[in-house]
mmCIF file of C-alpha atoms and ligand atoms in Angstrom:
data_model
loop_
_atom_site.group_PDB
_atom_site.id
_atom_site.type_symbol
_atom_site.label_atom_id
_atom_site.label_comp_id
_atom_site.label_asym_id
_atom_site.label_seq_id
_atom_site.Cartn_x
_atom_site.Cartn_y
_atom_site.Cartn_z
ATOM 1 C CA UNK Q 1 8.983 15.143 1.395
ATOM 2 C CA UNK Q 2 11.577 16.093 3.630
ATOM 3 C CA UNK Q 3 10.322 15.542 7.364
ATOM 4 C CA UNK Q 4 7.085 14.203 6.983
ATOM 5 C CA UNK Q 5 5.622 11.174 8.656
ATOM 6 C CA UNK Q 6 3.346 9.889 5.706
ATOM 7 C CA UNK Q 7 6.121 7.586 3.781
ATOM 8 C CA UNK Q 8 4.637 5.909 1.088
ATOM 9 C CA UNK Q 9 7.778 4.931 -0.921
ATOM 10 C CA UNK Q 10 10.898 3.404 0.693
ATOM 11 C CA UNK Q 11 13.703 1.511 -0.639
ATOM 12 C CA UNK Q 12 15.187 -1.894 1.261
ATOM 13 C CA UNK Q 13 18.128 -4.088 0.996
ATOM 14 C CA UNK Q 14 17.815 -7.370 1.869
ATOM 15 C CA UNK Q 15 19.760 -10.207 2.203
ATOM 16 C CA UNK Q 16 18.335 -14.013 3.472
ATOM 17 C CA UNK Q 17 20.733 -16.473 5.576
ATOM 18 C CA UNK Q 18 22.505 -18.892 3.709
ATOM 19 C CA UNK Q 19 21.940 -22.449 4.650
ATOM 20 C CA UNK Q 20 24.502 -24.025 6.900
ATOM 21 C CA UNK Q 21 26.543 -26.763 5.329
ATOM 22 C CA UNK Q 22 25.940 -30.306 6.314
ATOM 23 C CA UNK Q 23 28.510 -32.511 8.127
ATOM 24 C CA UNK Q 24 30.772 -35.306 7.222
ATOM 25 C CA UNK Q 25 31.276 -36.582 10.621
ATOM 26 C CA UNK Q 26 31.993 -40.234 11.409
ATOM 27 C CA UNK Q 27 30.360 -42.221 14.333
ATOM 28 C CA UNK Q 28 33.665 -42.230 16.649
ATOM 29 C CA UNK Q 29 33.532 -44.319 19.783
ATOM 30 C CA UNK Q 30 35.455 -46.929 21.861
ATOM 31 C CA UNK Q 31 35.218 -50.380 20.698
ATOM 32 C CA UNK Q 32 33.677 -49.039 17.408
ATOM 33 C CA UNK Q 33 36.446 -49.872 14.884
ATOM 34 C CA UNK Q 34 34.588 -48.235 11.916
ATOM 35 C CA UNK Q 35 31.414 -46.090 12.970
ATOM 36 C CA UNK Q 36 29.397 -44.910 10.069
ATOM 37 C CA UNK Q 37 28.429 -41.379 8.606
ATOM 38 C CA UNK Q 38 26.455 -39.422 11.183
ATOM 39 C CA UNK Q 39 27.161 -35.987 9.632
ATOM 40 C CA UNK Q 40 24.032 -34.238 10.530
ATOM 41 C CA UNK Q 41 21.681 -31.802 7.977
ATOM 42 C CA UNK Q 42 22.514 -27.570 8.225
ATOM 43 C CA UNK Q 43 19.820 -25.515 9.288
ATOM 44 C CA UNK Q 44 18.037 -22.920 6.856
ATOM 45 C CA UNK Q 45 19.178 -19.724 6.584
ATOM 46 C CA UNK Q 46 16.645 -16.827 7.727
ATOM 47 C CA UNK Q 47 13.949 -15.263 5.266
ATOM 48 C CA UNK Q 48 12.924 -11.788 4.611
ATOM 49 C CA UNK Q 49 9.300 -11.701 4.983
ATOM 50 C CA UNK Q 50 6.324 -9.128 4.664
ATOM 51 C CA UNK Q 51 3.502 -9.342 7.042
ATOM 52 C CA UNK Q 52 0.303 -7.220 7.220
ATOM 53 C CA UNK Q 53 -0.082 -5.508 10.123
ATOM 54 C CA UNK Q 54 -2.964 -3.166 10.704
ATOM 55 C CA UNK Q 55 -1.293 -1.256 13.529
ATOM 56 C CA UNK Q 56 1.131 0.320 10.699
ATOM 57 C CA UNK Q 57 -0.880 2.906 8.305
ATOM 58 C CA UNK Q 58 2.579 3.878 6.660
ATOM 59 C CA UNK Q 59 6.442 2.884 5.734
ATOM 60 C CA UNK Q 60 8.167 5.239 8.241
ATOM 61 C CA UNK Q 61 9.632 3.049 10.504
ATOM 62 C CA UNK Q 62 11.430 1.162 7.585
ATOM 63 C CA UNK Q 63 13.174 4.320 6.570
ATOM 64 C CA UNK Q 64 15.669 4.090 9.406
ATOM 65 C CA UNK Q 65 15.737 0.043 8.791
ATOM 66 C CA UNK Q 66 16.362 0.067 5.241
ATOM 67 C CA UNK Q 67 18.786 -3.011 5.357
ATOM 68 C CA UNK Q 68 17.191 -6.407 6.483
ATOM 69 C CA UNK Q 69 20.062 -8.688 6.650
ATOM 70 C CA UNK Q 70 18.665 -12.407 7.886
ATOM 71 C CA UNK Q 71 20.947 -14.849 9.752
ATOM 72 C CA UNK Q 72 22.207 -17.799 8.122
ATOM 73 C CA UNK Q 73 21.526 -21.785 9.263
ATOM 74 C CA UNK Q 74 24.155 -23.175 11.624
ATOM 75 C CA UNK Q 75 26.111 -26.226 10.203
ATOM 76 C CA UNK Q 76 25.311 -30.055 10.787
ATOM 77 C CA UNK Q 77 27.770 -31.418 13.640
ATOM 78 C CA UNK Q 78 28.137 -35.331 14.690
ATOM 79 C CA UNK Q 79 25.452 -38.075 15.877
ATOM 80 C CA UNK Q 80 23.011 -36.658 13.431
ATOM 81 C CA UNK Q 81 22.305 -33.192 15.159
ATOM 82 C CA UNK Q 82 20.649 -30.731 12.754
ATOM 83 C CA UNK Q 83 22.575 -27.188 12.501
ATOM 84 C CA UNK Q 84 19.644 -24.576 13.837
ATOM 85 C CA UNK Q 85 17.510 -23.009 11.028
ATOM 86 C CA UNK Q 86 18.063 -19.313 11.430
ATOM 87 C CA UNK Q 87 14.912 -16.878 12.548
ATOM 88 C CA UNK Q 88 13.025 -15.310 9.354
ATOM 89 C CA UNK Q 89 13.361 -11.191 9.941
ATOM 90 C CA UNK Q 90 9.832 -10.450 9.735
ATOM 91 C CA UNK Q 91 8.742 -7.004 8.777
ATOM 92 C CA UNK Q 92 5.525 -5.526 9.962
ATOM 93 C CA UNK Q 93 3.515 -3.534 6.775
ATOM 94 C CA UNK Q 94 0.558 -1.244 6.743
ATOM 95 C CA UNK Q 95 -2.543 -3.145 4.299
ATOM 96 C CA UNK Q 96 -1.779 -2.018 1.020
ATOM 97 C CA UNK Q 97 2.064 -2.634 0.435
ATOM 98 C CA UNK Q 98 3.119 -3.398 -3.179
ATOM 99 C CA UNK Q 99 6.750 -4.920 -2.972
ATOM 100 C CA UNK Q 100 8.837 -4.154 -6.360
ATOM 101 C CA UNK Q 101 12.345 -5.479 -7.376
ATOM 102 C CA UNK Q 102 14.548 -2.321 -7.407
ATOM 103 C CA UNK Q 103 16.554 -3.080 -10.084
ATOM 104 C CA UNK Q 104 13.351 -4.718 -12.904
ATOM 105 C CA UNK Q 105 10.532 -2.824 -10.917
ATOM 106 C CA UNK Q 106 8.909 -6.189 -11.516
ATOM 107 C CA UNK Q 107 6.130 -6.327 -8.912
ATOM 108 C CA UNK Q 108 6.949 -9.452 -6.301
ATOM 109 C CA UNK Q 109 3.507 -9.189 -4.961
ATOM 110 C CA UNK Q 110 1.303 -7.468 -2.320
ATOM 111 C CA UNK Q 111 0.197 -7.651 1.521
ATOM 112 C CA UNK Q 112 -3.398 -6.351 1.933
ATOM 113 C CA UNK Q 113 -4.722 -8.721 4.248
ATOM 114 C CA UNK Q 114 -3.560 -8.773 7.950
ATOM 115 C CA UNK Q 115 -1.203 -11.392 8.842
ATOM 116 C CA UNK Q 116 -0.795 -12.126 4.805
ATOM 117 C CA UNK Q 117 2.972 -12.612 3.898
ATOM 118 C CA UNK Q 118 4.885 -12.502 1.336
ATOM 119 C CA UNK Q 119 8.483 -14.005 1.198
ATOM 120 C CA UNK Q 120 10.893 -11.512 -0.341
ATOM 121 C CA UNK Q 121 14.058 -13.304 -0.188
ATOM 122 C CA UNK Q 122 14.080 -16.992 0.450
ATOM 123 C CA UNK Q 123 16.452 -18.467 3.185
ATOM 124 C CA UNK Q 124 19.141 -20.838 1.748
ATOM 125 C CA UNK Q 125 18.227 -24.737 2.832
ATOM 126 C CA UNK Q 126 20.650 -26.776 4.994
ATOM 127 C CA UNK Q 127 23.198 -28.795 3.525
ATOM 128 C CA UNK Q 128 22.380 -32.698 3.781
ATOM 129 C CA UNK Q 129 24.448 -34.338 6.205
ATOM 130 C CA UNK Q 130 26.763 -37.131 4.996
ATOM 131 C CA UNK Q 131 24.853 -40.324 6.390
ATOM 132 C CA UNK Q 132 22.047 -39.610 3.366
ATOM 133 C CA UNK Q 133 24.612 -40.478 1.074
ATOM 134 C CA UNK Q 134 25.263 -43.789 2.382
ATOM 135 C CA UNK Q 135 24.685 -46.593 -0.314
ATOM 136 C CA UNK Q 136 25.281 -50.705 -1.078
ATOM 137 C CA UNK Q 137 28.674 -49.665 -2.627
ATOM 138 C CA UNK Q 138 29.895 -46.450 -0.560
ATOM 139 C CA UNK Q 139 29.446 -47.328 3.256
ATOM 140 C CA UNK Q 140 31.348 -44.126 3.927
ATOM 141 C CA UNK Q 141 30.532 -41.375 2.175
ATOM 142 C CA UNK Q 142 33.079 -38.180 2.792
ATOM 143 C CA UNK Q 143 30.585 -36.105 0.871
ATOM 144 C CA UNK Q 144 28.054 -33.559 2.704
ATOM 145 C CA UNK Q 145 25.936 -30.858 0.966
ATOM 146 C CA UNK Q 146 27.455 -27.364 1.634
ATOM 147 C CA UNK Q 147 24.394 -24.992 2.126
ATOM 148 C CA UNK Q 148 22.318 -23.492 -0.659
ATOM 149 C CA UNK Q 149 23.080 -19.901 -0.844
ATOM 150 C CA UNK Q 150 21.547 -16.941 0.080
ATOM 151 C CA UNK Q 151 19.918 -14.251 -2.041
ATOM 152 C CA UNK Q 152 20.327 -10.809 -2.065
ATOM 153 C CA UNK Q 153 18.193 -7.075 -3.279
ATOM 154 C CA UNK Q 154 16.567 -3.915 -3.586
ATOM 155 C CA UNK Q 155 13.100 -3.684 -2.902
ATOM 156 C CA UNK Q 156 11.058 -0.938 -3.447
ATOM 157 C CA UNK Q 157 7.601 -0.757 -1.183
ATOM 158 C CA UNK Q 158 5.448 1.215 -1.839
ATOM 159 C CA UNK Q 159 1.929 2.252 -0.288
ATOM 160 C CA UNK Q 160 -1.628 2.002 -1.642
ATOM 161 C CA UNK Q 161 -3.903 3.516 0.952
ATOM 162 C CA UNK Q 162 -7.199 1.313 1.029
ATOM 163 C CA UNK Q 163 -9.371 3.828 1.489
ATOM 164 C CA UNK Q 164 -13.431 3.071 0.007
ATOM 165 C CA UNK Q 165 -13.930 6.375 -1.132
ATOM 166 C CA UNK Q 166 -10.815 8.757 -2.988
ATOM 167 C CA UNK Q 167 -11.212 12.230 -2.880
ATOM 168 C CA UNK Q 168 -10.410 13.932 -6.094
ATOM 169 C CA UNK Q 169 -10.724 17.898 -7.131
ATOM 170 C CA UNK Q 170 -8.383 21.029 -7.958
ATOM 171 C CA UNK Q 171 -6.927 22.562 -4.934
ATOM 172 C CA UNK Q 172 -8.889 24.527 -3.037
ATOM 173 C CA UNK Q 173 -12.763 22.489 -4.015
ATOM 174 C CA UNK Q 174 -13.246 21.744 -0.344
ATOM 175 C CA UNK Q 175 -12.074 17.802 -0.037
ATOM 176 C CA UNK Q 176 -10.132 18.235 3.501
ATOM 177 C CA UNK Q 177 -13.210 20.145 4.685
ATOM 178 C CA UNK Q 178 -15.450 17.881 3.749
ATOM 179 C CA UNK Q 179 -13.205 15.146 5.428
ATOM 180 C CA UNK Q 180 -13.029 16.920 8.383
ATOM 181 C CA UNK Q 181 -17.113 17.530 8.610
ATOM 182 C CA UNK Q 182 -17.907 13.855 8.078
ATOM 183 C CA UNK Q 183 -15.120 12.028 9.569
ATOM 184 C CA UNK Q 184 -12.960 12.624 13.220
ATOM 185 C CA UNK Q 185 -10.039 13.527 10.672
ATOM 186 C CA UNK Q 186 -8.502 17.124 11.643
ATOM 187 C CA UNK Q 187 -6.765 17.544 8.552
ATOM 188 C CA UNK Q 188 -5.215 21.052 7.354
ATOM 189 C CA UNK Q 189 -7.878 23.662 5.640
ATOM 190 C CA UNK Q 190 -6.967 27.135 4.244
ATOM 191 C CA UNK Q 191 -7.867 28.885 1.342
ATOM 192 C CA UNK Q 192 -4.807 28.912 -0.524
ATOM 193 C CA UNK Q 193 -3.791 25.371 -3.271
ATOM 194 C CA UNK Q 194 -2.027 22.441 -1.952
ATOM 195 C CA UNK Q 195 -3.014 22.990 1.918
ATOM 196 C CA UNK Q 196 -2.958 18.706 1.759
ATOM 197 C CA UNK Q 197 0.592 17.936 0.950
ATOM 198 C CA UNK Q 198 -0.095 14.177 2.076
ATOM 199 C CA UNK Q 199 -2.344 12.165 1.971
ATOM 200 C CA UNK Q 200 -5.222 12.278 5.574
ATOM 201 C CA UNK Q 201 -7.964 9.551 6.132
ATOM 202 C CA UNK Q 202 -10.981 9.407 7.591
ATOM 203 C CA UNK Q 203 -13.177 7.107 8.758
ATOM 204 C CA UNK Q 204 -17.008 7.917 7.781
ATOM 205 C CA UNK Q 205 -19.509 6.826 9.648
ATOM 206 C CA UNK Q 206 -22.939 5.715 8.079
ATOM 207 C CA UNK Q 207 -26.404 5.139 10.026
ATOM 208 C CA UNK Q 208 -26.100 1.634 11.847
ATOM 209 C CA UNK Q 209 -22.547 1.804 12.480
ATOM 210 C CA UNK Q 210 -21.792 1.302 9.347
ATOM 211 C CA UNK Q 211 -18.697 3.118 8.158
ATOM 212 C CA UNK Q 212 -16.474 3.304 5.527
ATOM 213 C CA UNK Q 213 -12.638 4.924 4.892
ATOM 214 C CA UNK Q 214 -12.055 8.493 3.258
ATOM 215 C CA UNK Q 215 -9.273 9.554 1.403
ATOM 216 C CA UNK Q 216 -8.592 13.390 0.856
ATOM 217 C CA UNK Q 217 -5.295 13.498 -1.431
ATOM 218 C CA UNK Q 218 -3.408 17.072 -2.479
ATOM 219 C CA UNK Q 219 -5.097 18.771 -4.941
ATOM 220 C CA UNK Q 220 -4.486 17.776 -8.515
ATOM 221 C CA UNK Q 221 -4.110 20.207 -11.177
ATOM 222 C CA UNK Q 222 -3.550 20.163 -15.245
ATOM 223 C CA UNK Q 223 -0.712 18.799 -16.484
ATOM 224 C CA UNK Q 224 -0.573 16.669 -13.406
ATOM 225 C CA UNK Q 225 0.464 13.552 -14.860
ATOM 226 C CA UNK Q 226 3.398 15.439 -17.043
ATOM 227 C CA UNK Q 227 4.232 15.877 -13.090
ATOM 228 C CA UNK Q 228 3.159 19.530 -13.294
ATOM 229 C CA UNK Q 229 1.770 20.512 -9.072
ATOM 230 C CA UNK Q 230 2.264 17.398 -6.702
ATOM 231 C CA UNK Q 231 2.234 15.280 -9.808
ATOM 232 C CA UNK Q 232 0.649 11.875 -9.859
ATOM 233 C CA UNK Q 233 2.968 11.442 -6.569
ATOM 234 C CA UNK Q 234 -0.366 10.340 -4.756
ATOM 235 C CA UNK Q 235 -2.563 9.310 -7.458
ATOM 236 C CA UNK Q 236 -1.856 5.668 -6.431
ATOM 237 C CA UNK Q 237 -3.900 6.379 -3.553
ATOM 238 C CA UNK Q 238 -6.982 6.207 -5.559
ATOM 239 C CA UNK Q 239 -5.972 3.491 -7.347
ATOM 240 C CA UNK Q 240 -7.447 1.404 -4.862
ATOM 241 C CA UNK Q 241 -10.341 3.287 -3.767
ATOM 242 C CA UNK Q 242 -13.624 1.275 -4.949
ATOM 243 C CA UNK Q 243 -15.194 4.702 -5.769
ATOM 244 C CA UNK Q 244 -14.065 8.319 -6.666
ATOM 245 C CA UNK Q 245 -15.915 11.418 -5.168
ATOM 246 C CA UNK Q 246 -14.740 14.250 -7.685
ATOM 247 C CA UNK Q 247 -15.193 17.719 -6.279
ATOM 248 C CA UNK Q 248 -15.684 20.862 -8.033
ATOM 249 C CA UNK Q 249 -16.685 24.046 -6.402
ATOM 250 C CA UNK Q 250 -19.640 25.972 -7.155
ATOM 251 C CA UNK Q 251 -17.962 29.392 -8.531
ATOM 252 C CA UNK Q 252 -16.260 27.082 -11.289
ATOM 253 C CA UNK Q 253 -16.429 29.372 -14.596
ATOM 254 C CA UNK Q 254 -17.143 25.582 -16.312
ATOM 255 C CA UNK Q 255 -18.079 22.430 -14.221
ATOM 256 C CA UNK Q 256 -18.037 20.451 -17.156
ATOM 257 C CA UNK Q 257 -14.556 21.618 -18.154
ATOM 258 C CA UNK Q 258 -13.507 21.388 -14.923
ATOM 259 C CA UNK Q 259 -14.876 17.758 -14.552
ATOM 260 C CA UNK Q 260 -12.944 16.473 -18.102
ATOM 261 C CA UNK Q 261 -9.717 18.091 -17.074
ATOM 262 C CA UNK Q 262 -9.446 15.801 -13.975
ATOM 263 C CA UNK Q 263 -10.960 12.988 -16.027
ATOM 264 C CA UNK Q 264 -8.481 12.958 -18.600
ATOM 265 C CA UNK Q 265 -5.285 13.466 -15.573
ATOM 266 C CA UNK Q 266 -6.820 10.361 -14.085
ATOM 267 C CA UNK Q 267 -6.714 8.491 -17.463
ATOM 268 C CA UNK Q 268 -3.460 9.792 -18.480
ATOM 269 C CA UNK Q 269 -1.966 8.389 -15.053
ATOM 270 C CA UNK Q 270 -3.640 5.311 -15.091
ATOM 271 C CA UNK Q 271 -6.303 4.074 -17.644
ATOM 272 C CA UNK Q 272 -7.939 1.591 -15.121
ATOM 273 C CA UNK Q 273 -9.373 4.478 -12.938
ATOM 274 C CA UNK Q 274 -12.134 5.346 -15.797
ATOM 275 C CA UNK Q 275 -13.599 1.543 -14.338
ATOM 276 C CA UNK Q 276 -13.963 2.916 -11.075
ATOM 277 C CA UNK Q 277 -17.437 4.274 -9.979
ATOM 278 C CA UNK Q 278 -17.809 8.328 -10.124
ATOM 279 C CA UNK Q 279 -19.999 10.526 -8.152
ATOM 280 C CA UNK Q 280 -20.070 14.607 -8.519
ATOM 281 C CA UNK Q 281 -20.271 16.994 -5.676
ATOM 282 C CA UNK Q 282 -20.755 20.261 -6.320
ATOM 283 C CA UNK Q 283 -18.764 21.839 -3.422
ATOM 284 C CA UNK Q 284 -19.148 24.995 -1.169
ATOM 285 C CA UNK Q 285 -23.274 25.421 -2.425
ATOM 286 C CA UNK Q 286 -23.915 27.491 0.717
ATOM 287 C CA UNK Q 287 -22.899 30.733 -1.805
ATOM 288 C CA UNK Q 288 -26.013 29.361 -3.833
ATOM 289 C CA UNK Q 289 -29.694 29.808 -3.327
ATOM 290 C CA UNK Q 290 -32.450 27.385 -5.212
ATOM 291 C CA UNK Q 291 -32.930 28.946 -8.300
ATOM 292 C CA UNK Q 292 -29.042 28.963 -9.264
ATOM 293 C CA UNK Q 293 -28.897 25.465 -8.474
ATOM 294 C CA UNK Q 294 -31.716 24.815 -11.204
ATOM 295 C CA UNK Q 295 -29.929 26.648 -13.777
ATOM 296 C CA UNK Q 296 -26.569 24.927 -12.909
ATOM 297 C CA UNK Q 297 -28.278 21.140 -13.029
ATOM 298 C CA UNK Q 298 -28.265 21.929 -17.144
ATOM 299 C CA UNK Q 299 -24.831 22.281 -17.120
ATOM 300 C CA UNK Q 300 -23.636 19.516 -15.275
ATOM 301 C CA UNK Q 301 -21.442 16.863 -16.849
ATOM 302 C CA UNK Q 302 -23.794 14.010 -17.950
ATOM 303 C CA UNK Q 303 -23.299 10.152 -16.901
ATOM 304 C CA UNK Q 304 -22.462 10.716 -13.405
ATOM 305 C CA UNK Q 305 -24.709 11.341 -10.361
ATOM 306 C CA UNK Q 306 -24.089 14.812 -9.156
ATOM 307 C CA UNK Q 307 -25.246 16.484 -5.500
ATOM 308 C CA UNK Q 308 -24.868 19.806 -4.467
ATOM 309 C CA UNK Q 309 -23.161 20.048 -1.154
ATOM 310 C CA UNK Q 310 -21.402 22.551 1.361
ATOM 311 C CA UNK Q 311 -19.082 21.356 4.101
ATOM 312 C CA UNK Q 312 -19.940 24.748 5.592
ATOM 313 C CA UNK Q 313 -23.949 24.669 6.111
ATOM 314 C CA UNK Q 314 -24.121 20.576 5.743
ATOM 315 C CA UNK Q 315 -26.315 20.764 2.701
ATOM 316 C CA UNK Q 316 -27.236 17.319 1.250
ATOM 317 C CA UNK Q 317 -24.385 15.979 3.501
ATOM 318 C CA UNK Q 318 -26.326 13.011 5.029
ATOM 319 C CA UNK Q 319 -27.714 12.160 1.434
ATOM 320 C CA UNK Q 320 -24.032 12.222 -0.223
ATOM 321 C CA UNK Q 321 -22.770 9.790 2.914
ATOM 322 C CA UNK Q 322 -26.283 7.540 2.017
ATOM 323 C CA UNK Q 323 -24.817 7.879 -1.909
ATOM 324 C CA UNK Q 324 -21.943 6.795 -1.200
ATOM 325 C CA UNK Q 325 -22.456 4.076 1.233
ATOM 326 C CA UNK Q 326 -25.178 2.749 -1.797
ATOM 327 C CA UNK Q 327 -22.220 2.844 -4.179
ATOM 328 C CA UNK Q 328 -20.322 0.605 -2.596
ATOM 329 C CA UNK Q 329 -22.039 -1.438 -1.895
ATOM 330 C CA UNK Q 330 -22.767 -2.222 -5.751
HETATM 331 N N1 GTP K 401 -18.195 28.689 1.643
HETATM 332 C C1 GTP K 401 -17.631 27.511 1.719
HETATM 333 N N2 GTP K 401 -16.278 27.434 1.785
HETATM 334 C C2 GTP K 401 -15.718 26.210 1.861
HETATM 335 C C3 GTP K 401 -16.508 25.023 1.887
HETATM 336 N N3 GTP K 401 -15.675 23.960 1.931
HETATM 337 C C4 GTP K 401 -14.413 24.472 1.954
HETATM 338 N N4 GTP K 401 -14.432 25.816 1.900
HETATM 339 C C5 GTP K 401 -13.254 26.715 1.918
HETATM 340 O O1 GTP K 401 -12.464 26.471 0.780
HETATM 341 C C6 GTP K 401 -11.083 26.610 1.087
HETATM 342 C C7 GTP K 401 -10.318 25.362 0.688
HETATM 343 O O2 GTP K 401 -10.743 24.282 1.469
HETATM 344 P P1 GTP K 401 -9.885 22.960 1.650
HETATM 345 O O3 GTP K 401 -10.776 21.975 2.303
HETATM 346 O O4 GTP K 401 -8.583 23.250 2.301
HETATM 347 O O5 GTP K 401 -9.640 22.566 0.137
HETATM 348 P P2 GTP K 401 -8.803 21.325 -0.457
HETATM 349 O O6 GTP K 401 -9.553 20.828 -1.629
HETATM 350 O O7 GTP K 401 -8.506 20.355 0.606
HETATM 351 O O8 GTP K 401 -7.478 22.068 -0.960
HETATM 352 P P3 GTP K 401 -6.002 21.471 -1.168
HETATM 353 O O9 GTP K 401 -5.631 20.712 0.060
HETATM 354 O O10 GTP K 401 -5.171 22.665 -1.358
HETATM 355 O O11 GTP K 401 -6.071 20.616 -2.390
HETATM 356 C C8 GTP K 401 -11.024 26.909 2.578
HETATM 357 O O12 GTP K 401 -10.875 28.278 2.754
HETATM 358 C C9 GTP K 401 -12.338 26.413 3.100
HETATM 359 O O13 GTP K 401 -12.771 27.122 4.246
HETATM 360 C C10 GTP K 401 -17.943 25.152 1.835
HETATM 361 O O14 GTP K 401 -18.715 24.193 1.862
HETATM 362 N N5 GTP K 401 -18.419 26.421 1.751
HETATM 363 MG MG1 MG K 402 -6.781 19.758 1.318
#
C-alpha cells in the first residue's frame, strides 16, 4: 500500500561485524633479548539485534533503513591489548514482530515483550591472540586466530498487532464505528466496502480502569483467502487477538450464512483461529424494534453468544464491553 504509514511487512539486509583477528606480536624491549608472545585477542564484531519497543506500533521507519550493516571487531595489537568489540546495531520493534529468513521463510523468532531481543545475525568473535598458544615445547608461537566471520541475510518482519479483541465482519457491518463509539480511535466510516484499508486500534475502556485493545481490520469478504478483496493481507492481525468479535448487520438476508462464510475464510487462512473465543454482534439494531429482535434470536447461529447492538443509539453497548472484558478474562 503505496503511501501509507501502517507497514506491517518489510524486508532487511543484514550483515554482523566480523571479528577482528588476533595478534602475533612479540614482547620487544631493551635489554629483553627474546620477549615472549603478547599478541593480544580481536574484538567481536557487531550484532544485529531486535528489541521491543513499545513506542513503535509499526515497521515504517525500517523501510528507509532496510540494510543494517554492523561494524566489525578491531584487531589484537602488542602487550596484550584486546582489539575493541564493535557496537551491536540495535533495532527498535513495535510488540508483535515475527522475524523470518527471506530466503527459507523459516521463522527466527519473535519480540512481544518490551526490551525482549532477539539476535538476528551473530557478531563474529575475536581472534585469540598469540600468547594463548604458548606451550612446554613452542615458547613462541607465530600463530594467532584470524577472526570468526561474519554472517550475512534477508529478513523478513513482519507485524502481529496484539490487540485483545479482533474485529471481524463483511465490509460495511459497522466494526470502525463501533471502534470509534467505544474507544478514542477516529478511524474512517462511510457507507461504501473497504472504508478500513489498514488496520486502526483502539483502546477500550472497561469500568475500573480496566481496558483492553481493539482491532478493527478491512472488511473481509468470500473468497478472501483465494486473495479475492484485501485478501488475508491482514488476517494475521487476528491471529493474535485472544478473542474474535464477528459482526454482522441486522438487514443480513441470512445471519447464519453470513456467520459460516467468515467462519470458513478464517479456517481456510489459518485453522488455529477456530480455537479462539467467538462472540456475535448483531450490528446497526437501531433499524429494529423488540419484536423483530425475538423473531431474529431463532435464527441466530448456535454455539456462540450473540448481542444485538447499534454503534448509532448505544444499544447493549456497555453489556457487549462487560462480555467482552468477561471473555478474556477466561
Ligand atoms: N443505522 C446504523 N448505521 C450504522 C451503525 N454502525 C455503522 N453504521 C453505518 O454503516 C456504514 C459502514 O460503517 P463502517 O463502520 O465504516 O463499516 P466497516 O465495517 O468498518 O466497513 P469497512 O471498513 O468497509 O470494512 C456507515 O455508513 C455507518 O454510518 C449502526 O449502529 N446503526
Ligand atoms: Mg471500517
Amino acid at each position: 500500500m503505496a503511501g501509507s504509514n501502517f507497514v506491517d511487512y518489510v524486508k532487511i539486509f543484514a550483515r554482523s561485524g566480523h571479528g577482528g583477528a588476533g595478534s602475533a606480536h612479540f614482547r620487544r624491549e631493551k635489554f629483553v633479548a627474546f620477549g615472549g608472545p603478547d599478541g593480544g585477542d580481536g574484538g567481536r564484531g557487531g550484532s544485529i539485534v531486535l528489541q521491543g519497543d513499545r513506542q513503535y506500533w509499526t515497521l515504517i521507519h525500517l523501510k528507509y533503513q532496510r540494510h543494517q550493516f554492523a561494524g566489525d571487531g578491531e584487531n589484537g595489537s602488542g602487550a596484550r591489548s584486546s582489539g575493541k568489540d564493535a557496537k551491536d546495531i540495535v533495532i527498535p520493534v513495535p510488540l508483535g514482530t515475527v522475524a523470518r529468513n527471506a530466503e527459507t521463510g523459516e521463522i527466527v523468532g519473535e519480540v512481544t515483550a518490551e526490551g525482549e531481543r532477539l539476535v538476528l545475525l551473530k557478531g563474529g568473535r575475536g581472534g585469540l591472540g598469540n600468547w594463548h598458544f604458548k606451550s612446554a615445547t613452542n615458547q613462541t608461537p607465530r600463530y594467532a586466530q584470524p577472526g570468526e566471520e561474519g554472517a550475512e541475510g534477508a529478513f523478513i518482519l513482519e507485524l502481529k498487532v496484539l490487540a485483545d479483541v479482533g474485529l471481524v465482519g463483511f465490509p460495511n457491518a459497522g466494526k470502525s464505528t463501533l471502534l470509534s463509539v467505544v474507544s478514542a480511535a477516529k478511524p474512517k466510516i462511510a457507507d461504501y466496502a473497504f472504508t478500513t484499508l489498514e488496520p486502526n486500534l483502539g483502546i477500550v475502556e472497561v469500568r475500573d480502569h480496566k481496558s483492553f485493545v481493539m482491532a478493527d481490520i478491512p472488511g473481509i469478504i468470500e473468497g478472501a483467502h483465494e486473495g479475492r478483496g484485501l485478501g488475508t493481507r491482514f488476517l494475521r492481525h487476528i491471529e493474535r487477538n485472544s478473542v474474535l468479535l464477528f459482526m454482522i448487520p441486522a438487514d443480513s438476508d441470512d445471519i447464519r450464512r453470513d456467520y459460516d462464510i467468515l467462519l470458513g475464510e478464517l479456517t481456510q487462512y489459518n485453522p488455529e483461529l477456530l480455537d479462539k473465543q467467538r462472540l456475535l454482534a448483531v450490528t446497526k439494531c437501531d433499524m429494529l424494534d423488540e419484536e423483530l429482535m425475538d423473531q431474529m434470536r431463532g435464527h441466530l447461529p448456535e454455539g456462540i453468544p450473540a448481542l444485538f447492538i447499534s454503534s448509532v443509539s448505544g444499544l447493549n453497548i456497555p453489556q457487549l464491553k462487560d462480555m467482552l472484558w468477561e471473555a478474556l478474562q477466561r
